[in-house]
Every structure is written in C-alpha cells, then in structure tokens.
Amino acid sequence: MPQTVPYWRLSAFYLSYLGLLGGFIPYWNLYLARELHFSPALIGQLMALTLLPRLLAPGFWGRLADRSGRALAVVRLGTFMLAGLWLALTFTTDYVLLALLMLACTFFQNAVMAPFEAVTLAHLGPHRAYYGRIRLWGSLGFMAMVAGLGGLFDRLPLHWLPLILAGMALAVWLVSLSVPEAPVTRTRAAAQPVWPLLRRPEVAAFLGAGCLLQMANAPYYAFYSLFLESRHYPHLAIGALWALGMAAEVLAFTQLHRLLGRFGARPVLLAAMLLAAGRWWGIGLGADHAAALVAMQLLQAASFAAVHAASMQLVAQHFGEAHRGRGQALYGLAWGVGTSLGAGAAGLAWNTLGGTAVFSLAAGVALTGWLWLWRATATTTARSGLTAEAA
C-alpha cells in the first residue's frame, strides 16, 4: 500500500459506515414486521418508494461533487443528515411519515457511498488493485454489527434499532471529519457531459447488468432474515449466517487484487455473477438445510466482494478521472434502481409465490444480467480484434 494513501482513515470510514448498514439491512425489515406489524407487501411498497430518490439523488450528488471538487463535504452533509433522520424514525410509527423519512434517508444516503468511493479511488491513483484491502474494513464493520445485534435482539426488543442506527450515523459523520480531501486535477473534460459514454455498448451493458444483478440480490437483502425466521431459525443463528457471509467477503477482499491483476476486471465480474445466480437458487431450495445455507453464505465472496471490486475498476476504466464522481453516481444509480425494483417485486410476490420461488426467480434475473454483459464483452472483444488486424 503506497504511503501517500491515508489507509487507516479511509478504512475507518468504511468500518463505521458499513457497520451502520450492518444494522440496517438485516434488521430493518424485521423491525417493520415485528414492531410496526407491517406485512411483506407493505414492506415491499416502502422499499419500492425509495426508487424516486435512487433515480434523482446519485446524479445530483455526483455532479455536485465533480463540479465543486469537494466530495468529502458532500459525504459529511449526507452522514450528518442521516443521523438526524434516524433519530426521527425512532419516534415514528405512522406509515406515511415513515415513508417520507425513508425517502429522505435514501436521498442523503446517496450522498455518502458513491462520492466516498470516488475519494478512495482518487487517493489510490494507479494503485486501484489495493482497493479491496481498504474496503475489507467495511465488511468487518458490517459483520461485527450483524453478529452483535443478532445476539442483542434475542434479549432486547427491536424497537431500539432506529436509535442504534442514529448513533452509528453520528459516528460515521465524526469519522468523515478526519479523512483528507483527495487531490483534484482540473480538466476541460470535467465540464463535458457524461452521456456520450453511455452510448458505448460495453458501458451500457456494465450498468444494465449491474442493475439486473441488484434486482436479483434484493430479495436477499430485504427478506433473507424474514425467510429464515419463517423457517424457525433464532435471531442468533440468523445473525451468524449474515456474519459468515461477511467473513467470506473479507477474505475475498484480501485476495482480489491478485485475481484482478491476473485475469482482469471483466472476467472476474462475469464469473462472480454466475456464482451469484447459483447462490440465490441454492438459498431458495436449501433453506431447510443448515449446511446448504452455510455453503451459500460463503458465496458472498463472489456475489458481493468480487462483483464490487471488479466493478470499481471498471468504473475507473470507463469514466476516467474527469467523470469519476458521476461515474460512481451512475454505478450507484444502476444498483439503487435494481435494489428498489427487486425489493418491491419480491415484496409483492412473497405471499403469493413464497420465498423459495422468489429466490429461484432472482437466480434467473442474475443469469439474464450475466448473459447481457457476456454478449457485450464478446462483441467488444471481437470488434477490437478486427480493428487490430485492420491496423
């Protein structure tokens, strides 16, 4: 790791922010179901409502970060507002008010991760392969929070969750104050629109496949805990399974720089997407078998860690330094739209089709994304080969 990179301060941010998500993702829908008595369909509607800010916010925050050259100021605003919004959610039980607060949370949440990822990649410069060594601390934070809260909520009621999340968001804001702004290179390209890049088939396929993969991932992040609870797994076991997935993710992040250096980002991404499809299929069919669930959690190394690390390299390759903020925003937009659509569809289908069928359909969606990216990759490679021969 280059000494010019503020490794520990960047790592501390990922540790605290992903710790916040480790409290939110596995337990928020349990809170809605058990404390507020919302049905899966109503929970799915709430998740789908976040589509609007997921559509609008990434472009707004990414453009602001690129134009101002102060991405960390955007991050600090987002984390500070999240702390206040989670505090307000502690006292909210009304559906309409809760929906409005969740919309606001989603809007400001999009001011956090994409700009900070751009800051991290800017600090790394040509050493982007080391991204995983920083990002693994986020997985450790997620894992610690999931495991800790799993045991805690076997003893305490879930109504404490929003207050815990508010405290975590405040901690993230405090950590963000210690991170230095990345050096900014001003270029004329920064003022040019990013949309022409999206006409390139490989870029469109990369973002579209990412959207489809997140649609496939959404039932896991939205309903995995409820799915296991319906199979009579205790909260401690549910938390342990989430933590096992995070452990696999952490181990993968320590080694992915080797895989990416040897094979390149696109082949790693394609292989990981194929394994992700197998994971969702396996969860649906193997939910009553603890050994199968353990095996499927180990595939978190592929379905998230490898996908994300490879995608970070591809964002940098496709969008360059001049558009790094908006590139991260478009990547976040694709993932956010996929998550909202997938969670909404899963919520509507859950009571009708059941969890097993929903996870099987998710596997099919992931395979569709893989096929799209594979075909675009094959076409681009063939075109490059013909161009080289002609030259």
Steps between C-alpha positions, in 0.01 A plus 500: 500500500654837398588718800326802344163325542325582835431130549375497858274803467340369183465157662341650812232663286413172329501325839252743652276555195467132412444436869198730470376298202563183702239621743260615232496234226443179702277647771300793362234287335483284811436821695223601259342153517533429873480845662273685254313190373546581130425221251759385239295679232508826698874461563550442127304818426724697736810364328356578156421859609872562535530466121436874446792628712717217364427635152555869578754513781810329350518738203443803723766407756747371239476818293534714812810306609660527153419869451604611849801271535393449863362148511568465873282803578216316326574186702503692829169667423344164415617323816398789727150506352472120530565524875211745543264302279563171684438681827164617362418144390540389863175678582308418181233232461272664242539346154487827302747682724728198507491482119592870473790457741623194310488700176714768664739236641546351153564844350776583748636144504583551133718792606728263691630188331545600134690825576710322761586218260618769256715653778652160579583423136649849459727442801605162358573642155673234287495254792126420468562126542555571872143626537391169654746535789324822602146383424540182708473715815149587396418130483647453847282781632192351335584156639559627854175696503293212360640248746478738796144608435391141432587405857373830641156470339452151642500678838367850424202616291562623145355844577854610600622458140435856364677657798802270449510597132484870588802458729689313229426772242637762740817291541539484120475879478769542767731259318446684170644816656840329527526396133702736275355615169660328199709713263292623207634537149297758309444410135280639226332158478342561840265751341399263220187281528540141607214366288703428184687236700172318559460440125793261509356145510744377762414788736125457453531125555712551813245732658199300379643171624575667833138610524374147426743350749371731772142406412609140559678589824207699640294207638805397702562842652130573553358165609779255589457555873122463476545192279719332762275608785207335320710181501532537882865603513577710813631856465844388619521244218374756247765747613766228485409416140518867400836526679629189320424665167690808612797286609514345153480850355788625715721208400419560134591869525847407630570291189306668221792722397676181391202374297440839343866539415513157337167477317371858473181660628251383237571122519490516881167683487348248259608203712370665817159572345465136399578388855250755635223340294591162648492650849142629475382171353671309781350717776150449367527124476724438800340716769411200719857369496750687714798362307359632172443845651858504630633412155288767334622765745858424400406610148473856636867507400383497138153656501616816676877523557617393154213680328568825684881499472487421127228762449709769670780436251257510208347829618849652508582358155176610337462848649854617581603768747303782341167324552586293807223648719231459237633157406460386860157667507384311189632176646313576823191593300501166316536311825244715680234464231557125489472475879175698513337311212616164629387564857163631385440204270615254766266656758203471265582141404602371844156408636378368164798297381698445819865557581633198313345610171611862548863396549480272195371790291783713637748245368343534154531880512869471595557264207334751266742769617793263452389420144465871411850581629652189340355579156613864517847387609523245219386759243745763624787251504421386147479860376834583665660198333374602156625855552843371602517278190399786273770719648 
